[in-house]
Coordinates of C-alpha atoms in Angstrom, one line a residue:
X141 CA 0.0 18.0 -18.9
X142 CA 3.5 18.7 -19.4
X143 CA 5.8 15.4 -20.7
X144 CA 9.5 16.4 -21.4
X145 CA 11.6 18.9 -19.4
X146 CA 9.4 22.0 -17.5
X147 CA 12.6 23.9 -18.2
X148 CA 15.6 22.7 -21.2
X149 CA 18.3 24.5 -19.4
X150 CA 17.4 22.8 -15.6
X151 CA 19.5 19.6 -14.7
X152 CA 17.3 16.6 -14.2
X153 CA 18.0 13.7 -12.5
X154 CA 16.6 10.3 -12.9
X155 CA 13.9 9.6 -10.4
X156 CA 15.8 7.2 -7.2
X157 CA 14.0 3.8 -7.5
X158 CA 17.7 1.3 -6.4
X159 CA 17.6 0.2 -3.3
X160 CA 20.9 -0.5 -1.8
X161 CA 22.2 -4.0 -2.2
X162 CA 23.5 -3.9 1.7
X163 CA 20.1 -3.3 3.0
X164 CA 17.1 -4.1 0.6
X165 CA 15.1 -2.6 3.6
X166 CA 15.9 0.5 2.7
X167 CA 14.5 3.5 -0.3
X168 CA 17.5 4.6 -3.0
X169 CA 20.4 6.4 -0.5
X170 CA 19.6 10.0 -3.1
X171 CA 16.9 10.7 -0.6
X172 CA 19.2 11.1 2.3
X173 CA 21.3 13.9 0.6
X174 CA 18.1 15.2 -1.3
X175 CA 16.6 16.3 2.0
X176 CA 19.7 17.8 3.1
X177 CA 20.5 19.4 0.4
X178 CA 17.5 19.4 -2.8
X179 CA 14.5 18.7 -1.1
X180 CA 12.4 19.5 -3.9
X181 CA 14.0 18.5 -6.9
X182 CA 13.4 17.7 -10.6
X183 CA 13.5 14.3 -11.6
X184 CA 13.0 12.4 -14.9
X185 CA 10.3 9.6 -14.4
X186 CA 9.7 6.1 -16.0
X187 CA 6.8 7.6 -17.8
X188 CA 8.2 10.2 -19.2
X189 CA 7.1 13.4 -17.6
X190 CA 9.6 15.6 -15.4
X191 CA 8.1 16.5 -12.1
X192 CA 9.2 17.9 -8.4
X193 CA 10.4 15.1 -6.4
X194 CA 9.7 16.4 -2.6
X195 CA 11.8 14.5 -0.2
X196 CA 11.0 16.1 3.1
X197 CA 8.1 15.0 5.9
X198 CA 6.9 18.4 6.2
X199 CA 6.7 19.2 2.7
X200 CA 5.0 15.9 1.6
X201 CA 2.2 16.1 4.1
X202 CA 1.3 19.7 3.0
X203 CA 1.4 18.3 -0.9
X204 CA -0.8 15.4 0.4
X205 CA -3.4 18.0 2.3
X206 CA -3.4 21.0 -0.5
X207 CA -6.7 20.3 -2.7
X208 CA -5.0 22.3 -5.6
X209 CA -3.1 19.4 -6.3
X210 CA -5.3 16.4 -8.1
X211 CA -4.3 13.0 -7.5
X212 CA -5.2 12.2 -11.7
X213 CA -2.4 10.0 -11.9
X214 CA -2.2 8.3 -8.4
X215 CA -0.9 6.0 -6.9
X216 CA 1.9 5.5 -8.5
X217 CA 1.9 6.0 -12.1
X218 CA 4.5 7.7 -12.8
X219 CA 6.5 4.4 -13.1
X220 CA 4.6 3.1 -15.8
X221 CA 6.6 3.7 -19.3
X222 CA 3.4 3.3 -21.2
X223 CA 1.2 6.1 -18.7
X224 CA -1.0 7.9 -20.8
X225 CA -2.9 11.0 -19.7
X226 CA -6.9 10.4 -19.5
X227 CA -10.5 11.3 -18.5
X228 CA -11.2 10.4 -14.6
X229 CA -12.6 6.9 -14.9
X230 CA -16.3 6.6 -12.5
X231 CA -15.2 4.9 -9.5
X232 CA -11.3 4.5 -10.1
X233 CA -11.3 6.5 -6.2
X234 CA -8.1 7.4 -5.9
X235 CA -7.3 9.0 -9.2
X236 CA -10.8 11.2 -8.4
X237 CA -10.6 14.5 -6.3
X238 CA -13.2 17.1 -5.0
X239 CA -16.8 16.0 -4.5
X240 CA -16.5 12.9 -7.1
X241 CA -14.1 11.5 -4.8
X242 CA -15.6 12.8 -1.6
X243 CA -18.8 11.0 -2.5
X244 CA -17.6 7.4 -3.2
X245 CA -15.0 7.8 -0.1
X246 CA -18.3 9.0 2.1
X247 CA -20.3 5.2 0.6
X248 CA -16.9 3.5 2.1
X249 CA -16.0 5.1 4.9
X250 CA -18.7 3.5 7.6
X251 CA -17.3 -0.1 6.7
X252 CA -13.8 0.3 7.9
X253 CA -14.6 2.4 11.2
X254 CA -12.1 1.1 14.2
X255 CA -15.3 -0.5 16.1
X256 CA -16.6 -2.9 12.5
X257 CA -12.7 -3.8 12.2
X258 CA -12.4 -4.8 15.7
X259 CA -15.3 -6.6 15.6
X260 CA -13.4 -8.6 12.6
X261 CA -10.7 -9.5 15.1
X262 CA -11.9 -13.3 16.5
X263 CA -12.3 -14.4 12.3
X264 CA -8.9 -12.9 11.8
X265 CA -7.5 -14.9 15.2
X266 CA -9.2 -17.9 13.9
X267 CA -8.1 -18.1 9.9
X268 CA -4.5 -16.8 11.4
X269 CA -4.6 -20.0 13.7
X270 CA -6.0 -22.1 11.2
X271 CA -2.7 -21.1 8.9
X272 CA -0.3 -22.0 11.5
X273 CA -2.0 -25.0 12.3
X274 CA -1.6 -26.2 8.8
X275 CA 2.0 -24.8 8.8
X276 CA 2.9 -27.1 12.1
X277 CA 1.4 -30.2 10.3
X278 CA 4.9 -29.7 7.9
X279 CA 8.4 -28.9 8.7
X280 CA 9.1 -25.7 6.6
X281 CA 6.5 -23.3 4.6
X282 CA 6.4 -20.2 2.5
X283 CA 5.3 -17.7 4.1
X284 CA 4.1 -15.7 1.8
X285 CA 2.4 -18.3 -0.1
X286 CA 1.1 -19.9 3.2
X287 CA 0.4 -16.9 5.7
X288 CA 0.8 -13.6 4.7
X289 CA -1.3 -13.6 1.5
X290 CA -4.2 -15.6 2.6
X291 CA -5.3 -14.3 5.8
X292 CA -5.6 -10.5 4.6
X293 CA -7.3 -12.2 1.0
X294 CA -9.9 -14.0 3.1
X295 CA -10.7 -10.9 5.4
X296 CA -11.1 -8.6 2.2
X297 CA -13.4 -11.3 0.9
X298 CA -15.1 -12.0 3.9
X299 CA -16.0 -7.9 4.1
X300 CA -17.0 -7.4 0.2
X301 CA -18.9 -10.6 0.0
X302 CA -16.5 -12.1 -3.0
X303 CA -15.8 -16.5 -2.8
X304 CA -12.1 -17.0 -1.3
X305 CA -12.6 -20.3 -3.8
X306 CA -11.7 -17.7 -6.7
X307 CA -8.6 -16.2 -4.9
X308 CA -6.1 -18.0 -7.1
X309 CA -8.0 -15.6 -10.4
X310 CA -7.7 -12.2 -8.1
X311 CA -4.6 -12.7 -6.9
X312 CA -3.0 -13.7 -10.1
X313 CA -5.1 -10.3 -11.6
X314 CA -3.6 -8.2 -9.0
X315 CA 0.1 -9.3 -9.6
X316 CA -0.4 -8.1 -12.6
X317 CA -1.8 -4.8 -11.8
X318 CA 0.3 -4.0 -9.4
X319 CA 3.9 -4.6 -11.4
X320 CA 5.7 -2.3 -13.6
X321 CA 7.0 -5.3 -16.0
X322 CA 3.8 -6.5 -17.0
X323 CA 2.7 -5.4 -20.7
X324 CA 0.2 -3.2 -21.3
X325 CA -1.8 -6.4 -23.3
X326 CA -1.5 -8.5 -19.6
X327 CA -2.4 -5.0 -17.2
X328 CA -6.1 -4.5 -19.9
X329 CA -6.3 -8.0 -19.6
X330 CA -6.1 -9.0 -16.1
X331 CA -7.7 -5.5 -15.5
X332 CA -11.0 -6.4 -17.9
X333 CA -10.9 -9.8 -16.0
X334 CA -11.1 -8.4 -12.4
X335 CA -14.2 -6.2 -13.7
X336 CA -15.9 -8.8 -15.4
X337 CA -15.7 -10.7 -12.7
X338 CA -17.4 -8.4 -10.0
X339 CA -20.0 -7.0 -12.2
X340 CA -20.9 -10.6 -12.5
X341 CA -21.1 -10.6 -8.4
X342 CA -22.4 -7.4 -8.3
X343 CA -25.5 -8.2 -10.8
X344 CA -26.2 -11.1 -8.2
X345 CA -26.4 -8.6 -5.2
X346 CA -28.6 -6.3 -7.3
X347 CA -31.2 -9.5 -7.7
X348 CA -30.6 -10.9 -4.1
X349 CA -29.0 -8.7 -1.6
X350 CA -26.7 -10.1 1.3
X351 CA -24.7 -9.0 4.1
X352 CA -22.0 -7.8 2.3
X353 CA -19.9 -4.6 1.7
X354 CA -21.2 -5.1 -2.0
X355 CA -24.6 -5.0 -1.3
X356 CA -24.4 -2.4 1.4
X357 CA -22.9 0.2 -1.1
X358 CA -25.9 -0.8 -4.1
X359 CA -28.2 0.2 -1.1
X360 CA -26.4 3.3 -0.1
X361 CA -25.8 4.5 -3.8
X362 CA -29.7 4.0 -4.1
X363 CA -29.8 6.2 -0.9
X364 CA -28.7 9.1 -2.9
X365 CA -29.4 11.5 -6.0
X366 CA -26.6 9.4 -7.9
X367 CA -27.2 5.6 -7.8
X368 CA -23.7 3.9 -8.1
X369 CA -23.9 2.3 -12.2
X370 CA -22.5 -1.2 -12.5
X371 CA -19.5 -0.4 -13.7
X372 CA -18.3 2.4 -11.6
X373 CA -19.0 -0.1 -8.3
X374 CA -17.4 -2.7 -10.0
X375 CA -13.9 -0.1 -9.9
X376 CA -14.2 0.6 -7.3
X377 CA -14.9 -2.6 -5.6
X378 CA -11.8 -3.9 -7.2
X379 CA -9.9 -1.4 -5.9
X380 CA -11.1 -2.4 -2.7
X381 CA -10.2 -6.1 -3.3
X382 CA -6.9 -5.3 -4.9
X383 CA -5.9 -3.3 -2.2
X384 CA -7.5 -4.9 0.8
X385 CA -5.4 -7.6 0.7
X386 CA -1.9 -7.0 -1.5
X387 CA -0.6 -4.0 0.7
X388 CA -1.2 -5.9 3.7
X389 CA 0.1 -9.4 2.7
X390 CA 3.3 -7.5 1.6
X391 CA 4.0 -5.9 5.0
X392 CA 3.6 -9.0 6.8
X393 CA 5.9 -11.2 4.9
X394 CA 8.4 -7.8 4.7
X395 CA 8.2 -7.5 8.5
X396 CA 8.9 -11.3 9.4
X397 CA 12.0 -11.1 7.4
X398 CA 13.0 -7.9 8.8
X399 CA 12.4 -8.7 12.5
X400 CA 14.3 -12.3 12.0
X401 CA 17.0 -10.4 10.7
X402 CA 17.0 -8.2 14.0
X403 CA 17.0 -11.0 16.7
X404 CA 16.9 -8.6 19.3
X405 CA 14.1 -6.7 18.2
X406 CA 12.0 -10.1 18.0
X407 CA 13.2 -11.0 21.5
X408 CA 12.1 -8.1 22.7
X409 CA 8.3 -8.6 21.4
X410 CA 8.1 -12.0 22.6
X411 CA 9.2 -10.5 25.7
X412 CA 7.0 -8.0 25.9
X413 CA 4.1 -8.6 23.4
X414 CA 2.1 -5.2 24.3
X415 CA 4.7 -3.7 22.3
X416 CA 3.3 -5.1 19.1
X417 CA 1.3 -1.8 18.4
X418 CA 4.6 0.5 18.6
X419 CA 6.1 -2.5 16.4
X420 CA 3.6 -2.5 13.6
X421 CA 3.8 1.6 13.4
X422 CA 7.6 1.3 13.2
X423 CA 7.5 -1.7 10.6
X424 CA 5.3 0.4 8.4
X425 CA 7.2 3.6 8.7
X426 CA 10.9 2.0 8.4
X427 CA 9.7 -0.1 5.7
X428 CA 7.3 2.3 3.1
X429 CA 6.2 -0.7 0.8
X430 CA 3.8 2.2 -1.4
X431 CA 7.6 2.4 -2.5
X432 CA 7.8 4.9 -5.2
X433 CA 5.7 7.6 -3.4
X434 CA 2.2 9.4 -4.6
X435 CA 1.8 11.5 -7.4
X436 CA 0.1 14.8 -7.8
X437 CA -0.6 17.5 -10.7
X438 CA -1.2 21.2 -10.1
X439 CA -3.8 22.8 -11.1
X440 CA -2.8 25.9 -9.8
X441 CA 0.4 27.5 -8.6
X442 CA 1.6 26.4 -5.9
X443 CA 5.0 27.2 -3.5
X444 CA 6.1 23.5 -1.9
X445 CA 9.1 24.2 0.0
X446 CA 11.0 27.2 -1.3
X447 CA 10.1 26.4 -5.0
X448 CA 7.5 27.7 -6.8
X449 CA 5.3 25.0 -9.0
X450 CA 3.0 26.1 -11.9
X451 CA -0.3 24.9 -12.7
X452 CA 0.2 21.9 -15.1
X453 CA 3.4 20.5 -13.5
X454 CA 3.9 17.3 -11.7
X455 CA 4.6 16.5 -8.2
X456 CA 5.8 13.0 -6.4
X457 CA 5.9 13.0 -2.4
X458 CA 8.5 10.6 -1.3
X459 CA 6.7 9.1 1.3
X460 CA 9.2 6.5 1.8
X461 CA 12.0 9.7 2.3
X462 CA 9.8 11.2 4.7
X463 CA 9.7 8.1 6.4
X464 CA 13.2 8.4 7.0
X465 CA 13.5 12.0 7.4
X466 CA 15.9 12.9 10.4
X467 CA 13.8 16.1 11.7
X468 CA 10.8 14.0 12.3
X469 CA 12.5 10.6 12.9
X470 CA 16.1 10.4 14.9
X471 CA 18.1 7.8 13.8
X472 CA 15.7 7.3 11.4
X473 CA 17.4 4.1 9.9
X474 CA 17.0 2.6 13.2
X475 CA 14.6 -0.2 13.9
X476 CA 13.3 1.5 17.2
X477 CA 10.0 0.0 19.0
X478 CA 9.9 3.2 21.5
X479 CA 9.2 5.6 18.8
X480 CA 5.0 5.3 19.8
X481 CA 3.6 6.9 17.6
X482 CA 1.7 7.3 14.1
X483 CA 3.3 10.2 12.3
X484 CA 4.6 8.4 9.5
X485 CA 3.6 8.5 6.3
X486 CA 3.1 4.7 5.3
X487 CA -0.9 5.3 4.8
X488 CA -0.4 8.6 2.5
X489 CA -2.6 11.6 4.0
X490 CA -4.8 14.2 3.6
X491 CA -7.8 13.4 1.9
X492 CA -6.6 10.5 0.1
X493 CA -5.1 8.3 3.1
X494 CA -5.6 4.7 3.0
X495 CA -9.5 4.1 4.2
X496 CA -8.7 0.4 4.9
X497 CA -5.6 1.2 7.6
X498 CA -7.1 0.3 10.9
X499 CA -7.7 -2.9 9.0
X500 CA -4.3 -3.2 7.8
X501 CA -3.1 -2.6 11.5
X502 CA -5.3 -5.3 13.2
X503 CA -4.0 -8.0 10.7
X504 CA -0.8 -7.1 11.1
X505 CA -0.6 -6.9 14.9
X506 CA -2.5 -10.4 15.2
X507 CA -0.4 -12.1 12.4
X508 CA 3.0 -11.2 13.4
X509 CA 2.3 -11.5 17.2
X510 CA 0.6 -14.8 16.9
X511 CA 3.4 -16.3 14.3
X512 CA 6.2 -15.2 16.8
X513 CA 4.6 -16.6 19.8
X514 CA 3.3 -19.9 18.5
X515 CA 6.5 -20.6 16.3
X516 CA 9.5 -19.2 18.7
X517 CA 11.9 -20.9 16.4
X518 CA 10.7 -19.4 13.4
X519 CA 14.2 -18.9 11.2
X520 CA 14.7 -18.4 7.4
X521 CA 15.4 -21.5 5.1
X522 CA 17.5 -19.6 2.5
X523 CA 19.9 -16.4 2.7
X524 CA 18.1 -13.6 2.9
X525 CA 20.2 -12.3 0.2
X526 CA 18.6 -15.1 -2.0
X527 CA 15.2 -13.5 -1.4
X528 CA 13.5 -12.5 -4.7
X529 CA 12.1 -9.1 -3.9
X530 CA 9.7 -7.1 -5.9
X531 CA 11.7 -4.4 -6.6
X532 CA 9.4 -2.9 -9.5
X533 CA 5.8 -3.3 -7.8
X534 CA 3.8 -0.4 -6.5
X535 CA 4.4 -2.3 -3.3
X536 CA 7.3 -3.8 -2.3
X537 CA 7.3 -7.4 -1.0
X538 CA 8.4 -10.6 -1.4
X539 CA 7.6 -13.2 -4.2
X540 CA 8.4 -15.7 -1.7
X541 CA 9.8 -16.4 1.7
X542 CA 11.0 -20.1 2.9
X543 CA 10.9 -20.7 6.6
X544 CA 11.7 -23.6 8.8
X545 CA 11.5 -24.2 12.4

C-alpha cells in the first residue's frame, strides 16, 4: 500500500469534500474545473494515502468495471483518519473482489430481483400510509425522524427477518458507522454491538428456520461446498441491514427538501405523477448522497484516462462529479425531470453496484409520491439554511427536517 506522496516532487491537492454554502445540494465546485481541466488528479486524503481522484463519467465507470482494481478499502474509507490497511474480513462484501465476492453476492442476489421487490410494494404502501396517518394526527413532524427513516428500516427488517422493536439499537449503531467523527472506541463498539446482535438472531434461525432473508442464506450457504460460518453471515447481514435502510432514508428526506425548495418541480409531479420514476433517477443523480465517491487499489498497472497508475496506488471515482459531468448530463446542475434515464452513477457499477437499488427505487417512488399527494401543503418549519446536514457521513443527509402543513 502506498501512504504518503506516490511522487515528492508532484503537487497534491487536498481531496474536495466542501460543499458550497449557496447550494448544500451540490459536491465541492473543484470537480467542475477538475473535469475540464485535471480529470485524474492527485489528491491528499483524510487517511493519509495520496491517490488519483477521477472526476469524469467515462472514466469512473471503466475504474468501477476493471477487475484489476480491488475494492480493499471500499466504500468510502479513504475519509477515515484512523484507516488502517488489513486482511479481507469473511463476509464484509464490498471490500471482497473475485470469486470471494462473487460468491456471497451470488447467495444475495435472488432476494432483491425486481419481481420479490415489487411484490414488497402493498407493505411499503401500507407502513408509508400508516406514517402519514400518524403525521396528520399532529400539526408539524420531522421528517426524518417520522417518515424517511422508518419506512426503509421496517422494509429491511421485514426482508432479513430482524424485530423493528430493536430499531432504536441499529439505528443508533449505524450512525455511528457510517460518520467520520465518531472515535475509533464508538465505530468497534457500535460495530461489535451490531454483530453480537445478529449472531444472536442468526443462531435462532440455525435452530428454527423462518421465512426470512436470514434463514434463506443458512440454507443456501448449506447448498454449497462452503457453508456460510456465523460470523461471516453475521457481516454480511449487517451490511445488509446498515445499508438497506440508511442510504435510502437519506435520499428521501434529501429529496423532500430539495423538491420544496423547487416549487415548480413539485408542481409539476403532482401534476403529473407518472413522472415520479424520471423524478427519483434525477434526485439520485443530482443529489449523489455516497458523497465522497468509491475507492479502489491497483493491483496491476493500469491507464485511467491519459495517466498511467501502477500497481499498489490508489484510486477514488468521483461518482458525485460524474453525476454532474456536462458530456453525459447538459446543464448538469439543473434539476430536470425529462432527463429519463438511468445512466447515473448514484448506485456505483460494475460488479460492485448496489444489490438492493430496485429496492431503494420502489421506496422512494411510493414515499415521495404519496407524501406529496396526501400532504399538498407540505412546507418547511425552519430555514433551510438552519438545516443540520451530515456533511462528514458516507451518506449525506439530514439529521433532521421540521415540517408543517
Amino acid at each position: 500500500m502506498t501512504i504518503g506522496r506516490l511522487d515528492a516532487n508532484a503537487v497534491i491537492s487536498e481531496f474536495p469534500a466542501t460543499r458550497p454554502d449557496s447550494c448544500p445540494f451540490d459536491p465541492d465546485r473543484a470537480y467542475a474545473e477538475l473535469r475540464a481541466n485535471d480529470p485524474v488528479s492527485l489528491v491528499r486524503c483524510p487517511a493519509g494515502m495520496d491517490a488519483w481522484l477521477v472526476s469524469r463519467y467515462q472514466d469512473i465507470r471503466e475504474v468501477l468495471s476493471d477487475q484489476r482494481l480491488s475494492s480493499r478499502a471500499a466504500g468510502s474509507d479513504h475519509m477515515l483518519p484512523s484507516y488502517e490497511e488489513h486482511d479481507p474480513i469473511p463476509g464484509f462484501i464490498t471490500q471482497l473482489d473475485g470469486e470471494e465476492h462473487a460468491r456471497l453476492r451470488r447467495l444475495l442476489v435472488g432476494e432483491f430481483t425486481v419481481r420479490r421487490m415489487e411484490a414488497l410494494r402493498p407493505y411499503i404502501q401500507r407502513i408509508t400510509d400508516e406514517h402519514i396517518d400518524a403525521m396528520l394526527a399532529g400539526t408539524g413532524a420531522d421528517l426524518v425522524r417520522d417518515f424517511a427513516l422508518p419506512i426503509p428500516s421496517m422494509v429491511i427488517c421485514e426482508m432479513l427477518g430482524v424485530p423493528y422493536a430493536d430499531h432504536e439499537m441499529f439505528q443508533l449503531a449505524s450512525e455511528v458507522l457510517m460518520s467520520f467523527d465518531a472515535t475509533d472506541a464508538d465505530r468497534a463498539e457500535a460495530d461489535h454491538r451490531l454483530e453480537s446482535y445478529l449472531g444472536a438472531l442468526i443462531g435462532q434461525r440455525l435452530i428454527e428456520p423462518r421465512d426470512d432473508l436470514l434463514s434463506r442464506l443458512i440454507a443456501r450457504g448449506n447448498g454449497t461446498d462452503r457453508p456460510l460460518a456465523v460470523g461471516e453471515l453475521a457481516t454480511l447481514a449487517k451490511l445488509v441491514l446498515v445499508a438497506g435502510h440508511d442510504s435510502t432514508a437519506n435520499m428521501i428526506a434529501l429529496s423532500m427538501l430539495l423538491l420544496l425548495e423547487n416549487p415548480d418541480r413539485t408542481a409539476a409531479l403532482r401534476a403529473d405523477p407518472s413522472l415520479i420514476d424520471a423524478a427519483v433517477e434525477e434526485l439520485l443523480r443530482y443529489l449523489s448522497v455516497i458523497q465522497f465517491g468509491l475507492i479502489r487499489y491497483a493491483t496491476e498497472d493500469v491507464t485511467v484516462g491519459d495517466v498511467e497508475v501502477k500497481s499498489g496506488e490508489w484510486i477514488i471515482a468521483a461518482t458525485p462529479s460524474g453525476n454532474r459531468d456536462e458530456s453525459m448530463f447538459p446543464d448538469p446542475d439543473a434539476l430536470d425531470f425529462d432527463r429519463r434515464g438511468r445512466r447515473h452513477l448514484a448506485f456505483g457499477f460494475g460488479a460492485h453496484a448496489c444489490i438492493g437499488q430496485q429496492l431503494a427505487r420502489i421506496e422512494m417512488r411510493i414515499a415521495l409520491s404519496t407524501l406529496l399527494r396526501r400532504i399538498p401543503d407540505l412546507r418547511l418549519a425552519t430555514p433551510p439554511k438552519e438545516s443540520d446536514f451530515k456533511r462528514n457521513n458516507i451518506v449525506y443527509g439530514l439529521q433532521k427536517m421540521r415540517v408543517t402543513w
